[in-house]
Short mmCIF file of C-alpha atoms in Angstrom, two decimals:
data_model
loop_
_atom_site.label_atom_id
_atom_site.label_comp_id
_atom_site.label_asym_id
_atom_site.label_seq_id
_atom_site.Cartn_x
_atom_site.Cartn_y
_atom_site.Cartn_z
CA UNK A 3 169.70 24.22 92.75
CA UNK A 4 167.34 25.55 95.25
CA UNK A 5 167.43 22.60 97.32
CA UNK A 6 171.38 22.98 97.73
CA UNK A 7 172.84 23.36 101.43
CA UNK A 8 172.99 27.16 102.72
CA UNK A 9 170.75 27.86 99.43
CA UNK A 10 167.29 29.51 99.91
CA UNK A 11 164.53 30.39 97.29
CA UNK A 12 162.55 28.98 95.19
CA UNK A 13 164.77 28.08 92.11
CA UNK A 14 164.06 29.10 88.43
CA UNK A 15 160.74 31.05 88.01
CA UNK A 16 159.24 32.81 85.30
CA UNK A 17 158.45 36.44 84.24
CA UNK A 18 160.99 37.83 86.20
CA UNK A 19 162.54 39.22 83.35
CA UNK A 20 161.37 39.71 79.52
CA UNK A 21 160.22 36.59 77.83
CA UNK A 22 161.00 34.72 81.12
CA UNK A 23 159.44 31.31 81.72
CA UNK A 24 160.25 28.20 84.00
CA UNK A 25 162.05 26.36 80.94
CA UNK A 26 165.91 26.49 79.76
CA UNK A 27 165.05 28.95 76.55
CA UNK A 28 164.95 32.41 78.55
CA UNK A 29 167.50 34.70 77.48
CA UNK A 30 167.22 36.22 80.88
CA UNK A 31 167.02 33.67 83.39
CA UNK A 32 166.01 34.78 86.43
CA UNK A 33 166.71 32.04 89.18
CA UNK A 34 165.42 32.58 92.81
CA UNK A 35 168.01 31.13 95.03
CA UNK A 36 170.30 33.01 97.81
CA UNK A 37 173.15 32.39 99.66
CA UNK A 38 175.83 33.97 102.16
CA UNK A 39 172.95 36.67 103.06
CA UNK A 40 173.19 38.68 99.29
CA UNK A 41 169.50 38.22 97.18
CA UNK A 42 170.20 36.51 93.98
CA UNK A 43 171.47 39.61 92.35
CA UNK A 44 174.82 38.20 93.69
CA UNK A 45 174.06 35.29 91.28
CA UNK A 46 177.35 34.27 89.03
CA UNK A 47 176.66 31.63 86.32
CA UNK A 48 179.38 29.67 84.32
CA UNK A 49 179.79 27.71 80.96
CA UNK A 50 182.76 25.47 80.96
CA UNK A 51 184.29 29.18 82.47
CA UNK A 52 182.46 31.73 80.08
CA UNK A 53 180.66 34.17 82.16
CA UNK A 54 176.96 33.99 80.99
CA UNK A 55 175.93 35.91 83.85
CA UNK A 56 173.89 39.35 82.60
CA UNK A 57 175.76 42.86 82.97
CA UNK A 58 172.29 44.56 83.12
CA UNK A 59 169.64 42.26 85.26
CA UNK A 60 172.50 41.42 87.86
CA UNK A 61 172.20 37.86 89.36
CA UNK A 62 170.19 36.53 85.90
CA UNK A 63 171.65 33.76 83.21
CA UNK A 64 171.45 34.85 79.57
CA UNK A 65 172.13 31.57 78.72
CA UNK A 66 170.57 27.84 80.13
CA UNK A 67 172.23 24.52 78.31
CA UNK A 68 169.90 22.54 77.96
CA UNK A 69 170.34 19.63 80.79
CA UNK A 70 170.82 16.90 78.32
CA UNK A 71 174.09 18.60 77.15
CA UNK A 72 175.63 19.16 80.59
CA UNK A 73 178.23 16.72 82.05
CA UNK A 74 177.80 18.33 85.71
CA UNK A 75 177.16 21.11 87.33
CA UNK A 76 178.44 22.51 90.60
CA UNK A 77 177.01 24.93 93.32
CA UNK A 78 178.54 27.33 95.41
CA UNK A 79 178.12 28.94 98.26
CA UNK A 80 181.66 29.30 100.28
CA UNK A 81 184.39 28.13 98.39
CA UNK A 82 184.63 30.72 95.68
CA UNK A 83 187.51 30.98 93.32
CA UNK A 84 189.57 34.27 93.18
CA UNK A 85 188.82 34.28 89.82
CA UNK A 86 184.99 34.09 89.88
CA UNK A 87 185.59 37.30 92.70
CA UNK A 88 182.69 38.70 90.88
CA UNK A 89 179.59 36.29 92.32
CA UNK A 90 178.76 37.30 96.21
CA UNK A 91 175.69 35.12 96.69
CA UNK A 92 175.84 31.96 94.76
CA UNK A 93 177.97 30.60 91.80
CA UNK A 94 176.66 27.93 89.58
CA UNK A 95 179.45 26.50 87.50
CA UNK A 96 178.29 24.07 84.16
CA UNK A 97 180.52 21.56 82.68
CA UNK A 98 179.08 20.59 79.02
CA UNK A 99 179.34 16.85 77.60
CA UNK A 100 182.33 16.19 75.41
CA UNK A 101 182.79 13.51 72.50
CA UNK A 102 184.80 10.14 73.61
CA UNK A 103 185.80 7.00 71.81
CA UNK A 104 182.43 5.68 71.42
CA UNK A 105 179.38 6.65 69.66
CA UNK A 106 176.41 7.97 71.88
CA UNK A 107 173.27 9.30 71.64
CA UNK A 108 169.78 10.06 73.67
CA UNK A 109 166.40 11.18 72.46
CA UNK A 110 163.18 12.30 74.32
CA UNK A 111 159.67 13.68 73.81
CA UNK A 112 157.63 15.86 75.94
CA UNK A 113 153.99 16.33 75.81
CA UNK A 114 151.10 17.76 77.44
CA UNK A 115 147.70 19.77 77.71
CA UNK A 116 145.16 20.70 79.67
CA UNK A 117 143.20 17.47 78.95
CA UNK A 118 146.35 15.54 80.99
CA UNK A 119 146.37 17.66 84.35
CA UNK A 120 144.44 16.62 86.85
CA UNK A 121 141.69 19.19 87.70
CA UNK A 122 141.38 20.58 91.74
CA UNK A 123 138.99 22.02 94.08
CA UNK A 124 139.15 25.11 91.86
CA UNK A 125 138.69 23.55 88.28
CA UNK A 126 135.75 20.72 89.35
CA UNK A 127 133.76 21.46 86.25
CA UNK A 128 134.74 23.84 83.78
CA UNK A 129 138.99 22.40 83.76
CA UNK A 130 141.87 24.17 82.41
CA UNK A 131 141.61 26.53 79.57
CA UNK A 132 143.53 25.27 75.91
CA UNK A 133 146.93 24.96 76.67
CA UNK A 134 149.86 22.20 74.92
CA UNK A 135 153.28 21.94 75.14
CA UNK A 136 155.40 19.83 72.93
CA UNK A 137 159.33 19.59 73.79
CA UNK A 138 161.35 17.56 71.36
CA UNK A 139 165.22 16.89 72.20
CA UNK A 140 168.39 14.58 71.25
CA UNK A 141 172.25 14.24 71.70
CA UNK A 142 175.03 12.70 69.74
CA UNK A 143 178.37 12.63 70.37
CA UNK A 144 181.66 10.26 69.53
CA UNK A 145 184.95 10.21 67.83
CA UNK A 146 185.78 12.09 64.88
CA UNK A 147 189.77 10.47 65.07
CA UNK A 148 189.82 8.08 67.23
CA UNK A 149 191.79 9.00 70.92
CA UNK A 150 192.36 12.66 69.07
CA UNK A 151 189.24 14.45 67.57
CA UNK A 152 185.72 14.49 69.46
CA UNK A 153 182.29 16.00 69.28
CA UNK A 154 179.21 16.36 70.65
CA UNK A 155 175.72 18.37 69.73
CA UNK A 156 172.41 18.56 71.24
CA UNK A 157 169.04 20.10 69.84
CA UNK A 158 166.19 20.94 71.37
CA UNK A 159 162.76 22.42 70.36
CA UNK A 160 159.85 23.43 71.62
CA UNK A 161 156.35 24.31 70.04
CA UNK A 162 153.89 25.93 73.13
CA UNK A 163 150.57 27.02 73.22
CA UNK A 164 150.55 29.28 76.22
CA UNK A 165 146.96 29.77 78.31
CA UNK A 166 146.48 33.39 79.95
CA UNK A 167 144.32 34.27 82.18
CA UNK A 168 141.38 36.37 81.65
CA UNK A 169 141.24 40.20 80.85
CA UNK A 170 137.74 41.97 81.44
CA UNK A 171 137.68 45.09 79.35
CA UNK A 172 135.33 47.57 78.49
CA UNK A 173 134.66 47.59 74.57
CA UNK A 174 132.58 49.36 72.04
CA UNK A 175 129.59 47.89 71.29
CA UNK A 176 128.47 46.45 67.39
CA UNK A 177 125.65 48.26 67.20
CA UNK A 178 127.22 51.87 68.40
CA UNK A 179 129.86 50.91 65.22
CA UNK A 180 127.31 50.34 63.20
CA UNK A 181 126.09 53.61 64.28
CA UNK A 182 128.94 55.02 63.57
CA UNK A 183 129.38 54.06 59.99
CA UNK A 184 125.39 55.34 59.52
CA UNK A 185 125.65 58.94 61.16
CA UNK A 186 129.02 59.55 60.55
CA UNK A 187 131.07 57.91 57.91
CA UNK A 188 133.88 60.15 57.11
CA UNK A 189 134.86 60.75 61.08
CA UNK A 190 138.54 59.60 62.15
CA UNK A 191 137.22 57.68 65.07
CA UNK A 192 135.07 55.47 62.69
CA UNK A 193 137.95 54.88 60.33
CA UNK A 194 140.08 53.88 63.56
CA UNK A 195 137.22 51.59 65.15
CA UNK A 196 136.46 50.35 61.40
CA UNK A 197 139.90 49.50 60.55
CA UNK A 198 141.10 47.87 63.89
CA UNK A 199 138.57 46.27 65.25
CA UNK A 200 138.42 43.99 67.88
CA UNK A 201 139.63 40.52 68.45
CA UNK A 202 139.29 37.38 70.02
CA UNK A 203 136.57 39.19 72.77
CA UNK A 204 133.35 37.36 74.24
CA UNK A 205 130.46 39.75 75.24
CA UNK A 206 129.21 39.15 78.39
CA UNK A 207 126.76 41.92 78.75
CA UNK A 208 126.08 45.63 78.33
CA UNK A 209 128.11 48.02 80.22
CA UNK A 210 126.19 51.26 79.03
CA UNK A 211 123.15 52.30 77.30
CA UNK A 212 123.10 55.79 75.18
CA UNK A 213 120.97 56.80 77.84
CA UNK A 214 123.10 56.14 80.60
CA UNK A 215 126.24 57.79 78.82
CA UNK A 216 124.44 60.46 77.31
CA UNK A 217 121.68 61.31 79.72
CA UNK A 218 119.08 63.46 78.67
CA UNK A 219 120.83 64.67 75.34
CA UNK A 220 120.53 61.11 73.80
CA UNK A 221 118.25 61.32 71.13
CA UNK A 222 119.04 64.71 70.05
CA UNK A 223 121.00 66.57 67.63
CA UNK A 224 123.98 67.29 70.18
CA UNK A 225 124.63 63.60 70.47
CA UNK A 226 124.14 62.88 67.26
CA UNK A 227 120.78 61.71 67.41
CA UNK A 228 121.87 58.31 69.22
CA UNK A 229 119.10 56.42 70.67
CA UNK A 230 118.72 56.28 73.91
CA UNK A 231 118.29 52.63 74.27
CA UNK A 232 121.38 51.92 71.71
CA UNK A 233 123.59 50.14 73.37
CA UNK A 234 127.46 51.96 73.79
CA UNK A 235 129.40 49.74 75.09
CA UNK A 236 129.96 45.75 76.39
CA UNK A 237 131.63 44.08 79.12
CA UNK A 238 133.68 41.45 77.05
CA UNK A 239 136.50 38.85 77.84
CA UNK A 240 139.62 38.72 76.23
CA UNK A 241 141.25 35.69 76.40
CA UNK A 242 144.30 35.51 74.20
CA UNK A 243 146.08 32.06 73.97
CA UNK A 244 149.61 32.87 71.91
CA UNK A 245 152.54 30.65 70.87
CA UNK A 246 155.60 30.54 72.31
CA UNK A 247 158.34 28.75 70.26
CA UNK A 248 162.41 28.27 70.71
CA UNK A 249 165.47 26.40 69.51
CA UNK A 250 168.53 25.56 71.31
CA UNK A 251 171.32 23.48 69.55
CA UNK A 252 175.09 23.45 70.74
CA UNK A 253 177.92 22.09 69.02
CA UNK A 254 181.54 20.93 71.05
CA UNK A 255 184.68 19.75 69.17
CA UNK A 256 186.97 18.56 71.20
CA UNK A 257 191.42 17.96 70.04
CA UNK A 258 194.09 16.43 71.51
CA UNK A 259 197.72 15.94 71.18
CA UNK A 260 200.76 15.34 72.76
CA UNK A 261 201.31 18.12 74.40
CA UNK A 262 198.37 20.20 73.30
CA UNK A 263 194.39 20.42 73.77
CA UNK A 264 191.98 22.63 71.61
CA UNK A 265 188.43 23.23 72.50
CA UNK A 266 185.49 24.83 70.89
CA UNK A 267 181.72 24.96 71.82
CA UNK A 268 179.05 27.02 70.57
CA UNK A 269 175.53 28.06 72.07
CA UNK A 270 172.42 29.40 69.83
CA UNK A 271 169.37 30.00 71.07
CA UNK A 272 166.31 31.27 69.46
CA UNK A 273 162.91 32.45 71.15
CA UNK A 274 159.47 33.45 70.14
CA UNK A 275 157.41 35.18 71.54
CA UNK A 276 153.79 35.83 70.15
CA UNK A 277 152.04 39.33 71.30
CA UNK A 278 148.16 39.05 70.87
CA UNK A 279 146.40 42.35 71.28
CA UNK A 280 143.08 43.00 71.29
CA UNK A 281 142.81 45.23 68.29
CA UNK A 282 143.54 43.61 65.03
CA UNK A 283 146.78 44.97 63.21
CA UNK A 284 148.91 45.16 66.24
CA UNK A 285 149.99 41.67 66.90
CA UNK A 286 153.51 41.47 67.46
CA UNK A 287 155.98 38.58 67.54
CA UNK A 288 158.79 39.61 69.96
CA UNK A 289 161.99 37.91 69.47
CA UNK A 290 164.91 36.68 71.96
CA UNK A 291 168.11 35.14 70.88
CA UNK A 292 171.73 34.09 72.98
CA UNK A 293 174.87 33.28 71.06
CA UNK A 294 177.56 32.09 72.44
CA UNK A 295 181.32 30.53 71.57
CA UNK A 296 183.86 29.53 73.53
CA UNK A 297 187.33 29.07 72.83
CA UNK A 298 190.63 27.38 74.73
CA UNK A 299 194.02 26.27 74.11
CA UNK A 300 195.79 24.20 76.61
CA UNK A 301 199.78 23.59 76.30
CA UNK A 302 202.18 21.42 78.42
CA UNK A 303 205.91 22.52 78.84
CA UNK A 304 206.73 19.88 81.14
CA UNK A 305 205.59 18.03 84.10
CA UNK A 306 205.98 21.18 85.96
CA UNK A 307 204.44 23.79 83.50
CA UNK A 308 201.38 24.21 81.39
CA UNK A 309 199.41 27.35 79.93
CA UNK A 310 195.84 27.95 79.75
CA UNK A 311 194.31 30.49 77.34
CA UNK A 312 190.72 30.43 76.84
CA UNK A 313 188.39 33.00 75.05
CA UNK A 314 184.89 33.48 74.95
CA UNK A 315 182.06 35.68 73.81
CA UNK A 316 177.98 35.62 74.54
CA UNK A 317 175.27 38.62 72.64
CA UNK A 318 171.89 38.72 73.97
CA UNK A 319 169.76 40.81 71.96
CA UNK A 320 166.08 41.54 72.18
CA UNK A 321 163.37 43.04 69.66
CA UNK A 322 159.60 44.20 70.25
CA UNK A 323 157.47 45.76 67.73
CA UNK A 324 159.24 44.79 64.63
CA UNK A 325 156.83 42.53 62.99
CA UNK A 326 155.76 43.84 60.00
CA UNK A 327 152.22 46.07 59.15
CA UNK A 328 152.13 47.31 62.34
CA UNK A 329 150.66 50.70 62.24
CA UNK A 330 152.71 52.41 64.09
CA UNK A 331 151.77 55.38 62.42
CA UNK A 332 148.68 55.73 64.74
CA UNK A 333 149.19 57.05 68.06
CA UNK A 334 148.16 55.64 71.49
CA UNK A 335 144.66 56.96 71.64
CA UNK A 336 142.03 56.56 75.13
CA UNK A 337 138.67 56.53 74.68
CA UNK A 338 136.56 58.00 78.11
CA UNK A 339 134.81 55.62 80.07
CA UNK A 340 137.51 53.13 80.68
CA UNK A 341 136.70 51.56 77.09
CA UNK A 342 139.46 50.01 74.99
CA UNK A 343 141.50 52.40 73.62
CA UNK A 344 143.69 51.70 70.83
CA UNK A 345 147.16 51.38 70.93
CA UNK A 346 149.97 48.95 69.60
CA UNK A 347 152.90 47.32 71.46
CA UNK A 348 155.88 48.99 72.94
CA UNK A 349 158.48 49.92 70.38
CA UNK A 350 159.61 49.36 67.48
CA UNK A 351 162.90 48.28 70.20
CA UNK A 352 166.02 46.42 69.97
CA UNK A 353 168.32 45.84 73.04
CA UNK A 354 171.62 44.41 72.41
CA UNK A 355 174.09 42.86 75.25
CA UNK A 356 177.73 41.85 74.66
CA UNK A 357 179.67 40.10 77.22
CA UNK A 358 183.80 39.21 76.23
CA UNK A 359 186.03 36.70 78.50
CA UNK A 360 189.29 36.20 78.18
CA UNK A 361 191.91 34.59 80.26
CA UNK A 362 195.68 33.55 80.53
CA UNK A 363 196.69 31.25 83.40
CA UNK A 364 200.19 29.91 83.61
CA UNK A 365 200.60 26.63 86.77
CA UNK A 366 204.05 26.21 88.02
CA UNK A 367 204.46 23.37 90.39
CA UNK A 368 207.41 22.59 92.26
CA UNK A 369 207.70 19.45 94.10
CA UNK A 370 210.18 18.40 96.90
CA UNK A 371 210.32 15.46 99.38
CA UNK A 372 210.77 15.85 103.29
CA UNK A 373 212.31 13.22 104.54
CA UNK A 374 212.36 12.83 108.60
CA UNK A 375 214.75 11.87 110.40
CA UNK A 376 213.33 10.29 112.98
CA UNK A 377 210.48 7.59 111.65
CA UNK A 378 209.74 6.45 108.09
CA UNK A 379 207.32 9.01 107.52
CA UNK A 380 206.89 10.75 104.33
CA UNK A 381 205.14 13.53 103.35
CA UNK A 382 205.18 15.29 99.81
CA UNK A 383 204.26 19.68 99.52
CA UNK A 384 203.94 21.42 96.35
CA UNK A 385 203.92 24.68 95.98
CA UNK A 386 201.91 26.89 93.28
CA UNK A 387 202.75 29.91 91.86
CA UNK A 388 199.87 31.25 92.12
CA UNK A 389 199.81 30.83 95.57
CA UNK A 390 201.66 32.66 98.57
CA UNK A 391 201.66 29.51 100.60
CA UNK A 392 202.75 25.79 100.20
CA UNK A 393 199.95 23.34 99.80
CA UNK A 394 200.75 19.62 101.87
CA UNK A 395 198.48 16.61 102.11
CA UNK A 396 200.30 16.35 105.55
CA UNK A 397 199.47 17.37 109.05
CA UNK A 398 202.92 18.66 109.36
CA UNK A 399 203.19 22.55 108.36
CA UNK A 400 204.96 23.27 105.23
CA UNK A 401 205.90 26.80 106.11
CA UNK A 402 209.31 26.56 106.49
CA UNK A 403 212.15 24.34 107.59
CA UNK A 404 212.89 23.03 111.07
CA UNK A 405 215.87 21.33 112.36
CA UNK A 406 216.36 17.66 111.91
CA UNK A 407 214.66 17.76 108.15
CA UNK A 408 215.72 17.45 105.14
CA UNK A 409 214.67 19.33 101.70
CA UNK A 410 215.38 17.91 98.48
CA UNK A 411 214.05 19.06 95.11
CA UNK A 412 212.85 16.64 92.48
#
């Protein structure tokens, strides 16, 4: 998309919105890509005409097909349709796969980990922390009634291990816990530091002695006796590596008759999130999730009239903080020194986002043949209603008559 004429940016990119990542399972898409001068706020995104575009983060998809569902897709920069008024910067328009006459299907598996990227300058020794990704995904589609009822559904699922970078904290020490428990059992602080301890942290050294946090008081009754060479606190690493699962499966049915078409496709997609802190007890799994269904009826009158009704709905909602045993019940407490504190994740929060499309479109077309009376040259113009001007596939201009022609309606 990025790579579009009159397009700039870098295309799909992650964390620009919560649980955002470079795949096609982001409930908030954020895609960096400009046109006509307007940031990518301007962004308008389409599913076989549903808006999926978000009413909060402007410019961002709340829904991505997954590309082995999607027939085409077309990108726009300066030939906007009245009807999609709403996108200023670019418009992004999806047409998903339908059923046909024949039975078809695809398959494919994605895999990798850190042992299959090639290390640089900046990894010659030590590599790429634990990471994997495996991406499994399929299609099948054909003919429920043969030249009347289609379908089509596609699946896909993905199982990530996700590698984060480094955190340096400051951290109680063991043996000032252990202290802790010995001097003073019954104290809040060494419930809280007994019953949440820490997780998933590598010491790499100490960051203060008794006797450096204490000074000359350490070893005496108003610090609790603490001995001066006791060490207080660590400089650890805390390297969490969590999961992050989804599932996206779509379903199309597709009906025609004489005279009529029905259509109806449905979206569901489920994310994952896992939430590692570095206190045990407040791990959270945040959850994502899109769902969306589509709707349209399509009838002919004649040769010269047909009516389009289509309906469609998408809900994004959001949680954080909702797994359960979280003890939310404890509040955020700091501990001085710029140690670890203690503290869960933000919430318990829900966000819910509806988004409702509906449409009625009736096409008139009238059709008449000029005839010249000089020459054997004919040209055909056909007017829509919905437009205040004729439209001609000739040179000549259509907007009214001139002497010497001839007007006659089919």
């Amino acid at each position: 998309m990025a790579v579009a004429p009159g397009i700039t940016g870098h295309g799909a990119v992650g964390n620009g919105a919560p649980g955002d990542a470079p795949d096609n399972f982001s409930t908030e898409k954020t895609v960096d890509a400009s046109g006509n001068g307007r940031n990518y706020s301007g962004n308008q995104f389409t599913v076989d005409g549903l808006n999926i575009t978000s009413n909060i983060l402007l410019g961002t998809a709340n829904l991505t097909p997954n590309p082995d569902s999607i027939q085409e897709m077309a990108v726009q920069t300066n030939t906007f349709s009245v009807e999609n008024g709403r996108g200023s910067s670019v418009q992004i328009a999806i047409t998903t796969k339908s059923g046909s006459n024949q039975y078809h299907g695809t398959g494919s598996y994605f895999f990798t980990d850190q042992h299959l990227w090639a290390r640089t300058e900046f990894t010659p020794t030590t590599g790429y922390e634990p990471f994997k990704k495996n991406d499994l995904a399929g299609t099948f589609g054909g003919p429920i009634i043969k030249n009347h009822t289609f379908f089509f559904a596609s699946v896909e699922d993905l199982r990530a291990q996700v590698s984060q970078a480094t955190q340096v904290h400051v951290v109680e020490s063991p043996e000032f816990v252990a202290f802790a428990k010995q001097a003073y059992a019954n104290s809040i602080g060494t419930k809280l530091l007994t019953q949440y301890p820490l997780f998933s942290v590598v010491t790499t050294g100490v960051n203060q002695t008794a006797q450096q946090a204490f000074g000359s008081a350490c070893g005496t009754p108003s610090a609790g006796n603490i001995p001066c060479d006791l060490p207080v606190s660590d400089n650890a690493r805390f390297k969490p590596s969590p999961f992050r699962n989804a599932l996206q499966y779509n379903f199309r049915v597709d009906q025609s008759f004489s005279k009529d078409r029905l259509y109806f496709s449905m979206y569901r997609t489920n994310l994952d999130t896992e939430n590692i802190a570095i206190r045990q007890g407040f791990h959270d799994v945040g959850n994502n999730n899109t769902k969306a269904y589509q709707a349209a009826y399509t009838h002919i009158f004649n040769t010269n009239l047909l009516n389009d009704f289509s309906y469609g709905q998408i809900r994004v909602q959001g949680s954080s903080g909702e797994s359960g045993g979280i003890p939310f019940h404890v509040p955020d407490i700091g501990i001085d020194g710029g140690q670890e504190g203690i503290n869960g994740p933000w919430g318990p929060a829900t966000f819910i986002q509806n988004n409702y499309n509906w449409r009625d479109v009736v096409t008139l077309l009238e059709i008449w043949i000029r005839v010249l009376e000089r020459g054997r040259r004919r040209a055909l113009c056909g007017t829509l209603l919905s437009t205040a001007f004729p439209v001609c596939n000739s040179v000549d201009s259509c907007s009214g008559s001139t002497p010497g022609r001839e007007w006659r309606q089919l």
